[in-house]
mmCIF file of C-alpha atoms and ligand atoms in Angstrom:
data_model
loop_
_atom_site.group_PDB
_atom_site.id
_atom_site.type_symbol
_atom_site.label_atom_id
_atom_site.label_comp_id
_atom_site.label_asym_id
_atom_site.label_seq_id
_atom_site.Cartn_x
_atom_site.Cartn_y
_atom_site.Cartn_z
ATOM 1 C CA MET G 1 80.667 132.489 96.309
ATOM 2 C CA ALA G 2 77.057 131.832 97.480
ATOM 3 C CA ARG G 3 74.489 132.908 99.800
ATOM 4 C CA LEU G 4 72.426 130.399 101.607
ATOM 5 C CA GLN G 5 68.747 130.643 102.455
ATOM 6 C CA LEU G 6 66.360 128.565 104.500
ATOM 7 C CA ARG G 7 62.680 129.311 103.748
ATOM 8 C CA ASN G 8 60.126 127.641 106.166
ATOM 9 C CA VAL G 9 62.501 124.493 106.425
ATOM 10 C CA GLU G 10 60.968 121.806 108.235
ATOM 11 C CA LYS G 11 62.161 118.217 109.332
ATOM 12 C CA THR G 12 59.978 115.423 110.624
ATOM 13 C CA TYR G 13 61.896 112.200 110.991
ATOM 14 C CA GLY G 14 60.404 108.829 109.953
ATOM 15 C CA ASN G 15 59.178 107.893 113.432
ATOM 16 C CA GLY G 16 56.987 111.094 113.427
ATOM 17 C CA PHE G 17 59.137 113.237 115.604
ATOM 18 C CA LYS G 18 59.273 116.934 114.301
ATOM 19 C CA ALA G 19 62.863 118.231 114.953
ATOM 20 C CA VAL G 20 62.747 121.557 112.871
ATOM 21 C CA HIS G 21 59.536 123.660 113.008
ATOM 22 C CA GLY G 22 59.720 125.894 109.908
ATOM 23 C CA ILE G 23 62.836 128.083 110.251
ATOM 24 C CA ASN G 24 63.959 131.023 108.046
ATOM 25 C CA LEU G 25 67.417 132.270 107.730
ATOM 26 C CA ASP G 26 69.561 134.113 105.238
ATOM 27 C CA ILE G 27 73.377 133.586 105.463
ATOM 28 C CA HIS G 28 75.009 136.145 103.247
ATOM 29 C CA ASP G 29 77.664 135.550 100.704
ATOM 30 C CA GLY G 30 81.036 135.216 102.623
ATOM 31 C CA GLU G 31 79.589 135.224 106.033
ATOM 32 C CA PHE G 32 80.347 133.138 108.911
ATOM 33 C CA MET G 33 77.211 131.884 110.547
ATOM 34 C CA VAL G 34 77.382 129.921 113.809
ATOM 35 C CA PHE G 35 74.411 127.650 114.763
ATOM 36 C CA VAL G 36 74.367 127.295 118.620
ATOM 37 C CA GLY G 37 72.151 125.830 120.988
ATOM 38 C CA PRO G 38 71.882 122.954 123.675
ATOM 39 C CA SER G 39 72.249 119.324 122.497
ATOM 40 C CA GLY G 40 69.198 118.097 120.702
ATOM 41 C CA CYS G 41 68.022 121.651 119.541
ATOM 42 C CA ALA G 42 68.476 120.166 115.905
ATOM 43 C CA LYS G 43 71.752 122.072 114.729
ATOM 44 C CA SER G 44 73.002 118.921 113.325
ATOM 45 C CA THR G 45 69.831 118.050 111.545
ATOM 46 C CA THR G 46 69.588 121.821 110.011
ATOM 47 C CA LEU G 47 73.222 121.436 108.728
ATOM 48 C CA ARG G 48 72.691 117.875 107.443
ATOM 49 C CA MET G 49 69.565 119.175 105.507
ATOM 50 C CA ILE G 50 71.567 121.956 104.015
ATOM 51 C CA ALA G 51 74.366 119.272 103.137
ATOM 52 C CA GLY G 52 71.743 116.898 101.603
ATOM 53 C CA LEU G 53 72.484 114.140 103.920
ATOM 54 C CA GLU G 54 69.088 114.431 105.324
ATOM 55 C CA THR G 55 65.757 114.964 103.421
ATOM 56 C CA ILE G 56 63.743 118.186 103.989
ATOM 57 C CA THR G 57 60.088 117.468 104.747
ATOM 58 C CA GLY G 58 58.878 121.090 104.292
ATOM 59 C CA GLY G 59 60.124 124.400 102.811
ATOM 60 C CA GLU G 60 63.108 125.346 100.658
ATOM 61 C CA ILE G 61 66.771 125.486 100.847
ATOM 62 C CA HIS G 62 68.543 127.856 98.264
ATOM 63 C CA ILE G 63 72.212 127.722 97.735
ATOM 64 C CA GLY G 64 73.240 130.803 95.338
ATOM 65 C CA GLU G 65 70.289 131.078 93.001
ATOM 66 C CA LYS G 66 69.395 127.429 93.224
ATOM 67 C CA ILE G 67 66.693 125.494 95.061
ATOM 68 C CA VAL G 68 68.684 122.562 96.268
ATOM 69 C CA ASN G 69 66.039 120.418 97.867
ATOM 70 C CA ASP G 70 66.395 117.524 95.418
ATOM 71 C CA LEU G 71 70.081 117.994 94.542
ATOM 72 C CA ALA G 72 72.449 115.286 95.663
ATOM 73 C CA PRO G 73 75.055 116.242 98.350
ATOM 74 C CA GLY G 74 77.922 116.199 95.605
ATOM 75 C CA LYS G 75 76.185 118.646 93.327
ATOM 76 C CA ARG G 76 75.561 121.457 95.998
ATOM 77 C CA GLY G 77 79.012 122.923 95.932
ATOM 78 C CA LEU G 78 79.728 122.513 99.572
ATOM 79 C CA ALA G 79 82.133 120.783 101.802
ATOM 80 C CA MET G 80 81.506 119.494 105.351
ATOM 81 C CA VAL G 81 83.807 118.868 108.196
ATOM 82 C CA PHE G 82 82.549 116.497 110.812
ATOM 83 C CA GLN G 83 83.234 116.223 114.612
ATOM 84 C CA ASN G 84 85.159 112.921 114.174
ATOM 85 C CA TYR G 85 87.019 114.122 110.968
ATOM 86 C CA ALA G 86 85.806 110.961 109.231
ATOM 87 C CA LEU G 87 89.360 110.679 107.434
ATOM 88 C CA TYR G 88 89.955 107.451 105.558
ATOM 89 C CA PRO G 89 92.210 105.544 107.970
ATOM 90 C CA HIS G 90 94.060 103.458 105.431
ATOM 91 C CA MET G 91 94.895 106.553 103.123
ATOM 92 C CA LYS G 92 97.951 108.782 103.729
ATOM 93 C CA VAL G 93 97.088 112.306 104.289
ATOM 94 C CA LYS G 94 98.046 113.509 100.879
ATOM 95 C CA ASN G 95 95.468 110.954 99.598
ATOM 96 C CA ASN G 96 92.865 111.899 101.993
ATOM 97 C CA LEU G 97 93.286 115.393 100.842
ATOM 98 C CA GLY G 98 92.989 114.640 97.164
ATOM 99 C CA PHE G 99 90.272 111.999 97.461
ATOM 100 C CA GLY G 100 87.179 114.345 96.374
ATOM 101 C CA LEU G 101 89.280 115.698 93.246
ATOM 102 C CA ARG G 102 90.252 112.141 92.446
ATOM 103 C CA LEU G 103 86.567 111.177 92.474
ATOM 104 C CA LYS G 104 85.760 114.039 90.233
ATOM 105 C CA ARG G 105 88.537 112.750 87.857
ATOM 106 C CA LYS G 106 90.606 115.968 87.949
ATOM 107 C CA PRO G 107 94.026 115.639 86.276
ATOM 108 C CA LYS G 108 96.974 114.269 88.557
ATOM 109 C CA GLU G 109 98.936 117.693 88.091
ATOM 110 C CA GLU G 110 95.770 119.588 89.235
ATOM 111 C CA ILE G 111 95.335 117.478 92.425
ATOM 112 C CA ALA G 112 99.062 117.901 93.127
ATOM 113 C CA ALA G 113 98.852 121.649 92.790
ATOM 114 C CA ALA G 114 95.674 121.917 94.871
ATOM 115 C CA THR G 115 97.258 119.641 97.551
ATOM 116 C CA ASP G 116 100.356 121.948 97.726
ATOM 117 C CA ASP G 117 98.171 125.069 97.929
ATOM 118 C CA VAL G 118 96.021 123.639 100.720
ATOM 119 C CA SER G 119 98.865 122.071 102.836
ATOM 120 C CA GLY G 120 100.448 125.633 102.615
ATOM 121 C CA ILE G 121 97.497 127.395 103.838
ATOM 122 C CA LEU G 122 96.957 124.858 106.850
ATOM 123 C CA GLU G 123 100.603 124.325 107.308
ATOM 124 C CA ILE G 124 100.318 120.457 107.002
ATOM 125 C CA GLY G 125 103.072 120.117 104.463
ATOM 126 C CA GLU G 126 105.007 117.830 106.688
ATOM 127 C CA LEU G 127 102.230 115.471 107.350
ATOM 128 C CA LEU G 128 101.453 114.450 103.731
ATOM 129 C CA GLU G 129 103.078 110.960 103.906
ATOM 130 C CA ARG G 130 101.472 110.140 107.310
ATOM 131 C CA LEU G 131 98.385 107.815 108.061
ATOM 132 C CA PRO G 132 95.574 109.436 110.017
ATOM 133 C CA LYS G 133 96.522 107.326 113.084
ATOM 134 C CA GLU G 134 99.855 109.012 113.124
ATOM 135 C CA LEU G 135 98.324 112.356 113.571
ATOM 136 C CA SER G 136 97.325 114.135 116.694
ATOM 137 C CA GLY G 137 93.971 115.409 117.269
ATOM 138 C CA GLY G 138 94.792 118.859 116.325
ATOM 139 C CA GLN G 139 96.731 117.877 113.073
ATOM 140 C CA ALA G 140 93.737 115.320 112.047
ATOM 141 C CA GLN G 141 91.440 118.296 112.479
ATOM 142 C CA ARG G 142 93.429 120.446 110.045
ATOM 143 C CA VAL G 143 93.627 117.658 107.515
ATOM 144 C CA ALA G 144 89.818 117.340 107.871
ATOM 145 C CA VAL G 145 89.594 121.105 107.223
ATOM 146 C CA GLY G 146 92.029 120.741 104.216
ATOM 147 C CA ARG G 147 89.943 117.967 102.710
ATOM 148 C CA ALA G 148 87.074 120.407 102.702
ATOM 149 C CA LEU G 149 89.040 123.290 101.569
ATOM 150 C CA ILE G 150 90.652 121.614 98.701
ATOM 151 C CA LYS G 151 87.310 121.274 96.962
ATOM 152 C CA SER G 152 87.156 125.125 96.689
ATOM 153 C CA PRO G 153 83.580 124.831 97.979
ATOM 154 C CA GLU G 154 81.234 127.898 97.887
ATOM 155 C CA VAL G 155 79.845 126.842 101.294
ATOM 156 C CA PHE G 156 81.523 125.189 104.311
ATOM 157 C CA LEU G 157 79.639 123.196 106.709
ATOM 158 C CA PHE G 158 81.219 122.369 110.179
ATOM 159 C CA ASP G 159 79.425 120.266 112.837
ATOM 160 C CA GLU G 160 81.242 120.688 116.226
ATOM 161 C CA PRO G 161 84.630 120.399 114.511
ATOM 162 C CA LEU G 162 86.453 121.138 117.722
ATOM 163 C CA SER G 163 84.506 119.038 120.369
ATOM 164 C CA ASN G 164 87.013 116.264 120.349
ATOM 165 C CA LEU G 165 90.033 118.374 121.273
ATOM 166 C CA ASP G 166 91.196 119.332 124.631
ATOM 167 C CA ALA G 167 90.439 122.887 125.838
ATOM 168 C CA LYS G 168 93.797 124.418 124.772
ATOM 169 C CA LEU G 169 93.821 122.965 121.216
ATOM 170 C CA ARG G 170 90.289 124.075 120.958
ATOM 171 C CA ALA G 171 91.206 127.594 121.645
ATOM 172 C CA SER G 172 94.129 127.674 119.169
ATOM 173 C CA MET G 173 91.935 125.784 116.328
ATOM 174 C CA ARG G 174 89.135 128.232 116.938
ATOM 175 C CA VAL G 175 91.312 131.193 116.061
ATOM 176 C CA ARG G 176 92.833 129.154 113.285
ATOM 177 C CA ILE G 177 89.517 128.536 111.623
ATOM 178 C CA THR G 178 88.529 132.240 112.097
ATOM 179 C CA ASP G 179 91.812 133.287 110.544
ATOM 180 C CA LEU G 180 91.397 130.940 107.570
ATOM 181 C CA HIS G 181 88.026 132.382 106.849
ATOM 182 C CA MET G 182 89.449 135.993 107.030
ATOM 183 C CA GLU G 183 92.559 134.824 104.662
ATOM 184 C CA LEU G 184 90.302 133.409 102.137
ATOM 185 C CA ARG G 185 88.285 136.584 102.129
ATOM 186 C CA GLU G 186 91.564 138.578 101.568
ATOM 187 C CA MET G 187 92.640 136.072 98.763
ATOM 188 C CA GLY G 188 89.616 136.864 96.985
ATOM 189 C CA ARG G 189 88.175 133.366 97.577
ATOM 190 C CA PRO G 190 85.597 134.175 100.346
ATOM 191 C CA ALA G 191 83.555 131.141 101.725
ATOM 192 C CA THR G 192 80.149 131.145 103.123
ATOM 193 C CA VAL G 193 80.309 129.181 106.423
ATOM 194 C CA ALA G 194 77.675 127.468 108.410
ATOM 195 C CA TYR G 195 79.255 126.398 111.765
ATOM 196 C CA VAL G 196 77.646 124.246 114.384
ATOM 197 C CA THR G 197 78.694 124.223 118.055
ATOM 198 C CA HIS G 198 77.130 123.923 121.529
ATOM 199 C CA ASP G 199 79.917 125.897 122.889
ATOM 200 C CA GLN G 200 78.942 129.769 123.341
ATOM 201 C CA VAL G 201 82.642 130.912 123.469
ATOM 202 C CA GLU G 202 83.078 129.518 119.944
ATOM 203 C CA ALA G 203 79.850 130.927 118.856
ATOM 204 C CA MET G 204 80.665 134.349 120.223
ATOM 205 C CA THR G 205 84.250 134.510 119.078
ATOM 206 C CA MET G 206 83.937 132.912 115.529
ATOM 207 C CA GLY G 207 80.586 134.095 114.193
ATOM 208 C CA ASP G 208 79.932 137.290 112.030
ATOM 209 C CA ARG G 209 76.485 136.368 113.290
ATOM 210 C CA ILE G 210 74.900 133.798 115.514
ATOM 211 C CA CYS G 211 71.895 131.808 115.206
ATOM 212 C CA VAL G 212 70.591 130.618 118.710
ATOM 213 C CA MET G 213 68.350 127.644 118.452
ATOM 214 C CA LYS G 214 65.969 125.979 120.973
ATOM 215 C CA GLU G 215 63.934 122.677 120.357
ATOM 216 C CA GLY G 216 63.963 123.176 116.451
ATOM 217 C CA HIS G 217 63.148 126.845 116.645
ATOM 218 C CA ILE G 218 65.221 129.840 115.926
ATOM 219 C CA MET G 219 65.459 132.041 119.007
ATOM 220 C CA GLN G 220 67.419 134.976 117.729
ATOM 221 C CA VAL G 221 69.743 135.749 114.942
ATOM 222 C CA ALA G 222 72.315 138.688 115.512
ATOM 223 C CA ASP G 223 75.866 139.525 115.808
ATOM 224 C CA PRO G 224 77.649 138.714 119.059
ATOM 225 C CA VAL G 225 77.392 142.252 120.609
ATOM 226 C CA THR G 226 73.609 142.447 119.918
ATOM 227 C CA LEU G 227 73.018 139.003 121.181
ATOM 228 C CA TYR G 228 74.961 139.916 124.415
ATOM 229 C CA GLU G 229 73.433 143.388 124.943
ATOM 230 C CA LYS G 230 69.887 143.096 123.586
ATOM 231 C CA PRO G 231 68.995 139.461 123.874
ATOM 232 C CA ALA G 232 65.335 139.044 122.355
ATOM 233 C CA ASN G 233 64.192 136.524 124.971
ATOM 234 C CA ALA G 234 64.974 134.882 128.439
ATOM 235 C CA PHE G 235 66.283 131.760 126.619
ATOM 236 C CA VAL G 236 69.082 133.749 124.677
ATOM 237 C CA ALA G 237 69.826 135.896 127.890
ATOM 238 C CA GLY G 238 70.533 132.710 129.900
ATOM 239 C CA PHE G 239 72.400 130.901 127.080
ATOM 240 C CA ILE G 240 74.732 133.661 126.188
ATOM 241 C CA GLY G 241 77.169 135.125 128.847
ATOM 242 C CA MET G 242 79.261 133.658 131.684
ATOM 243 C CA PRO G 243 78.417 133.179 134.344
ATOM 244 C CA GLU G 244 74.872 132.950 133.353
ATOM 245 C CA MET G 245 72.601 135.884 133.575
ATOM 246 C CA ASN G 246 70.644 136.010 136.990
ATOM 247 C CA LEU G 247 67.111 135.433 135.917
ATOM 248 C CA VAL G 248 64.530 135.723 138.695
ATOM 249 C CA ASP G 249 60.816 135.921 138.950
ATOM 250 C CA GLY G 250 59.476 139.227 140.185
ATOM 251 C CA THR G 251 56.978 142.054 139.729
ATOM 252 C CA LEU G 252 57.010 145.057 137.524
ATOM 253 C CA GLU G 253 55.219 148.246 138.328
ATOM 254 C CA ALA G 254 55.260 150.291 135.121
ATOM 255 C CA GLY G 255 55.120 154.020 134.983
ATOM 256 C CA GLU G 256 57.849 156.651 135.712
ATOM 257 C CA GLU G 257 59.285 154.930 138.509
ATOM 258 C CA ALA G 258 59.447 151.637 136.842
ATOM 259 C CA LYS G 259 59.479 149.559 140.060
ATOM 260 C CA LEU G 260 61.020 146.035 140.269
ATOM 261 C CA THR G 261 59.925 143.760 143.126
ATOM 262 C CA ILE G 262 61.732 140.499 144.175
ATOM 263 C CA GLY G 263 60.114 139.039 147.235
ATOM 264 C CA ASN G 264 59.688 141.834 149.704
ATOM 265 C CA GLN G 265 62.233 144.009 148.199
ATOM 266 C CA THR G 266 61.637 146.667 145.637
ATOM 267 C CA ILE G 267 63.820 148.959 143.635
ATOM 268 C CA SER G 268 63.122 151.613 141.127
ATOM 269 C CA GLY G 269 64.459 151.504 137.640
ATOM 270 C CA GLY G 270 63.440 155.179 137.156
ATOM 271 C CA PRO G 271 63.140 156.924 133.732
ATOM 272 C CA THR G 272 66.111 154.981 132.328
ATOM 273 C CA LEU G 273 64.199 151.712 132.678
ATOM 274 C CA ALA G 274 60.840 153.507 132.213
ATOM 275 C CA ALA G 275 61.802 154.598 128.737
ATOM 276 C CA ARG G 276 62.779 151.141 127.677
ATOM 277 C CA LEU G 277 59.659 149.136 128.835
ATOM 278 C CA THR G 278 57.125 148.123 126.210
ATOM 279 C CA ARG G 279 54.652 146.233 128.621
ATOM 280 C CA GLN G 280 52.494 146.955 131.687
ATOM 281 C CA SER G 281 52.617 145.975 135.108
ATOM 282 C CA GLY G 282 52.623 142.521 136.206
ATOM 283 C CA PRO G 283 54.771 139.422 136.970
ATOM 284 C CA VAL G 284 58.031 139.140 134.914
ATOM 285 C CA LYS G 285 61.494 137.702 134.857
ATOM 286 C CA ILE G 286 64.064 140.196 135.847
ATOM 287 C CA GLY G 287 67.546 139.436 134.126
ATOM 288 C CA ILE G 288 70.814 140.918 135.707
ATOM 289 C CA ARG G 289 74.330 139.902 134.429
ATOM 290 C CA PRO G 290 76.630 139.016 137.245
ATOM 291 C CA GLN G 291 78.736 141.651 136.007
ATOM 292 C CA HIS G 292 76.262 144.356 136.229
ATOM 293 C CA LEU G 293 75.576 144.094 140.179
ATOM 294 C CA ASN G 294 77.362 146.476 142.227
ATOM 295 C CA PHE G 295 78.276 146.270 145.913
ATOM 296 C CA VAL G 296 77.052 149.215 148.034
ATOM 297 C CA PRO G 297 76.906 149.906 151.882
ATOM 298 C CA ILE G 298 74.115 148.117 153.648
ATOM 299 C CA GLY G 299 71.332 150.740 153.983
ATOM 300 C CA THR G 300 71.910 152.182 150.546
ATOM 301 C CA GLU G 301 68.572 153.045 148.744
ATOM 302 C CA ASN G 302 67.603 151.387 145.697
ATOM 303 C CA ALA G 303 69.665 148.137 146.353
ATOM 304 C CA PHE G 304 68.842 144.540 147.073
ATOM 305 C CA ASN G 305 69.825 143.195 150.311
ATOM 306 C CA GLY G 306 71.127 139.550 150.709
ATOM 307 C CA LYS G 307 73.333 137.087 152.335
ATOM 308 C CA VAL G 308 76.761 135.714 150.949
ATOM 309 C CA THR G 309 76.482 131.954 150.453
ATOM 310 C CA VAL G 310 79.456 130.997 148.354
ATOM 311 C CA ILE G 311 82.587 132.841 147.491
ATOM 312 C CA GLU G 312 84.641 131.249 144.410
ATOM 313 C CA PHE G 313 87.982 132.681 143.852
ATOM 314 C CA MET G 314 88.490 132.570 140.074
ATOM 315 C CA GLY G 315 91.870 134.510 139.978
ATOM 316 C CA HIS G 316 91.298 137.706 138.057
ATOM 317 C CA GLU G 317 87.816 137.878 139.620
ATOM 318 C CA ILE G 318 85.626 136.657 142.306
ATOM 319 C CA ASN G 319 82.133 134.880 141.941
ATOM 320 C CA LEU G 320 79.997 135.912 144.992
ATOM 321 C CA HIS G 321 76.904 133.714 145.421
ATOM 322 C CA ILE G 322 74.291 135.896 147.068
ATOM 323 C CA ASP G 323 70.960 134.772 148.340
ATOM 324 C CA ILE G 324 68.206 137.438 147.895
ATOM 325 C CA GLU G 325 64.803 136.695 149.030
ATOM 326 C CA GLY G 326 65.356 133.001 148.553
ATOM 327 C CA HIS G 327 66.676 133.403 145.065
ATOM 328 C CA SER G 328 70.503 132.805 144.202
ATOM 329 C CA PHE G 329 72.421 135.389 142.592
ATOM 330 C CA ILE G 330 75.757 135.467 141.111
ATOM 331 C CA CYS G 331 77.779 138.589 141.264
ATOM 332 C CA VAL G 332 81.249 138.835 139.639
ATOM 333 C CA ILE G 333 83.801 141.359 141.033
ATOM 334 C CA PRO G 334 87.197 142.106 139.799
ATOM 335 C CA SER G 335 89.739 140.659 142.512
ATOM 336 C CA GLU G 336 91.499 144.107 142.916
ATOM 337 C CA GLU G 337 87.867 145.461 143.907
ATOM 338 C CA TYR G 338 86.917 142.813 146.115
ATOM 339 C CA ASP G 339 86.703 143.635 149.935
ATOM 340 C CA ARG G 340 88.463 140.498 151.246
ATOM 341 C CA SER G 341 86.860 140.887 154.788
ATOM 342 C CA ILE G 342 83.626 139.521 153.324
ATOM 343 C CA LYS G 343 82.670 136.125 154.437
ATOM 344 C CA ARG G 344 80.056 133.486 153.895
ATOM 345 C CA GLY G 345 76.868 134.524 155.835
ATOM 346 C CA ASP G 346 77.633 138.139 155.692
ATOM 347 C CA ALA G 347 74.627 140.502 154.792
ATOM 348 C CA VAL G 348 75.505 142.673 151.630
ATOM 349 C CA ALA G 349 73.584 145.032 149.363
ATOM 350 C CA VAL G 350 73.881 145.156 145.615
ATOM 351 C CA THR G 351 72.381 147.526 143.217
ATOM 352 C CA PRO G 352 71.835 146.495 139.649
ATOM 353 C CA LEU G 353 73.196 148.599 136.633
ATOM 354 C CA VAL G 354 69.786 149.833 135.656
ATOM 355 C CA GLU G 355 70.760 150.468 132.007
ATOM 356 C CA ARG G 356 71.919 147.080 131.629
ATOM 357 C CA LEU G 357 69.240 145.172 133.376
ATOM 358 C CA HIS G 358 66.484 143.182 131.499
ATOM 359 C CA VAL G 359 62.763 142.617 131.933
ATOM 360 C CA PHE G 360 61.212 139.432 130.262
ATOM 361 C CA ASP G 361 57.512 138.642 129.965
ATOM 362 C CA LEU G 362 56.922 135.793 132.244
ATOM 363 C CA GLU G 363 54.656 133.801 129.677
ATOM 364 C CA SER G 364 56.389 134.555 126.215
ATOM 365 C CA GLY G 365 59.772 135.022 127.712
ATOM 366 C CA LEU G 366 60.149 138.035 125.355
ATOM 367 C CA ASN G 367 62.414 140.951 126.286
ATOM 368 C CA VAL G 368 60.072 143.725 127.099
ATOM 369 C CA SER G 369 62.957 146.189 127.935
ATOM 370 C CA LEU G 370 64.533 146.848 124.529
ATOM 371 C CA GLY G 371 62.646 150.159 124.131
ATOM 372 C CA GLY G 372 60.622 149.021 121.174
ATOM 373 C CA GLU G 373 63.436 149.392 118.576
ATOM 374 C CA ASP G 374 64.302 145.768 118.809
ATOM 375 C CA ALA G 375 61.459 144.068 120.356
HETATM 376 P P1 LIG F 401 71.844 118.739 117.867
HETATM 377 O O1 LIG F 401 72.710 118.594 116.764
HETATM 378 O O2 LIG F 401 71.412 120.151 118.092
HETATM 379 O O3 LIG F 401 72.222 118.148 119.287
HETATM 380 P P2 LIG F 401 70.010 116.821 116.366
HETATM 381 O O4 LIG F 401 69.981 117.615 115.098
HETATM 382 O O5 LIG F 401 71.134 115.892 116.352
HETATM 383 O O6 LIG F 401 70.547 117.910 117.523
HETATM 384 O O7 LIG F 401 68.752 116.272 116.888
HETATM 385 C C1 LIG F 401 67.630 117.187 116.996
HETATM 386 C C2 LIG F 401 66.503 116.259 117.559
HETATM 387 O O8 LIG F 401 66.091 115.276 116.468
HETATM 388 C C3 LIG F 401 66.738 115.348 118.764
HETATM 389 O O9 LIG F 401 65.592 115.384 119.611
HETATM 390 C C4 LIG F 401 67.043 114.108 118.123
HETATM 391 O O10 LIG F 401 66.744 113.250 119.165
HETATM 392 C C5 LIG F 401 66.282 113.927 116.947
HETATM 393 N N1 LIG F 401 66.759 113.112 115.934
HETATM 394 C C6 LIG F 401 67.926 113.055 115.388
HETATM 395 N N2 LIG F 401 68.071 112.197 114.497
HETATM 396 C C7 LIG F 401 67.027 111.408 114.337
HETATM 397 C C8 LIG F 401 66.494 110.488 113.614
HETATM 398 N N3 LIG F 401 67.316 109.865 112.703
HETATM 399 N N4 LIG F 401 65.138 109.987 113.835
HETATM 400 C C9 LIG F 401 64.559 110.551 114.944
HETATM 401 N N5 LIG F 401 64.766 111.516 115.618
HETATM 402 C C10 LIG F 401 66.027 111.987 115.405
HETATM 403 MG MG1 LIG F 402 74.729 117.738 116.800
#
């Protein structure tokens, strides 16, 4: 068991490019931490520095009680699963599984027992005599996890382990890995996990906590519910949630009425919003999730008026695209609540759910509607 700490960790590559800008993070003992962010934000770089596959050019990494900056990868007590699985192609599954232990010169009986144990947990017993090329993507993925698990590492590192699988398999492997983490916990062998993905669904469903990254900076670290309900900034707000949060430029008039203006239309957030605001009047970004816009009859007070541009039928819900003052909004409505007479080009009115809307500072991007408690 081990906790993992990053202290002002920096990475400048040999060509002078600074990929990681002094990040700080504590991953608790037994915690499942997901690193998520767009391609190029330095998720892999961070993970590879933890693994020891990449040098650290500033700061410290602690695993358990040790500073591991200069410790060889094999001595860090961790195991890594890569996107391409990196199985040895000429070795049978059982030899791929046992390879790490053979390197450590463990006795044959011990390796056999560990192989049994792991193949039982991952249900890959019937694959032991096969070569990697005789495995499906999902099976190869399980073997790759098995090869990590067999080392009984204190820390598991995963770098986009599901990216090469089709959508259906990805969904089932996602559940499997989360389940495995729980099982190990219940078996009294809890593992600390650092899991990299660019997929927000994986991040939201798998992580005890999620570390959202952008361009080598940490934007927010929080549990999934907090991330969704209280995004610290406009970047996290736009990154987490589907469809994306509507984020439009507008103006805030602070005070009791807490007025928000988009183009020529103004609504009042009233005391509900006023109580949460932590800044003065001025230009802001207004954030409203597509699920938090309600259709109201035209002429209703405190509504934004717009025109329907696109209607997407998704099955259980409808994505309605609405143009409001030249800004494109998406509005999600459950199919059974949808008025089927609405057509493209129709004038409509929507009111945001005031208790769930967000206001962001235009320059810093910081959420200024968290009531001070989380700001
Ligand atoms: P992610 O895994 O989030 O997609 P990476 O950690 O792979 O991002 O890369 C982060 C940034 O560092 C990118 O801009 C990438 O181009 C750059 N980078 C990665 N490896 C190297 C390298 N060996 N030399 C220089 N720059 C690199
Ligand atoms: Mg990567």
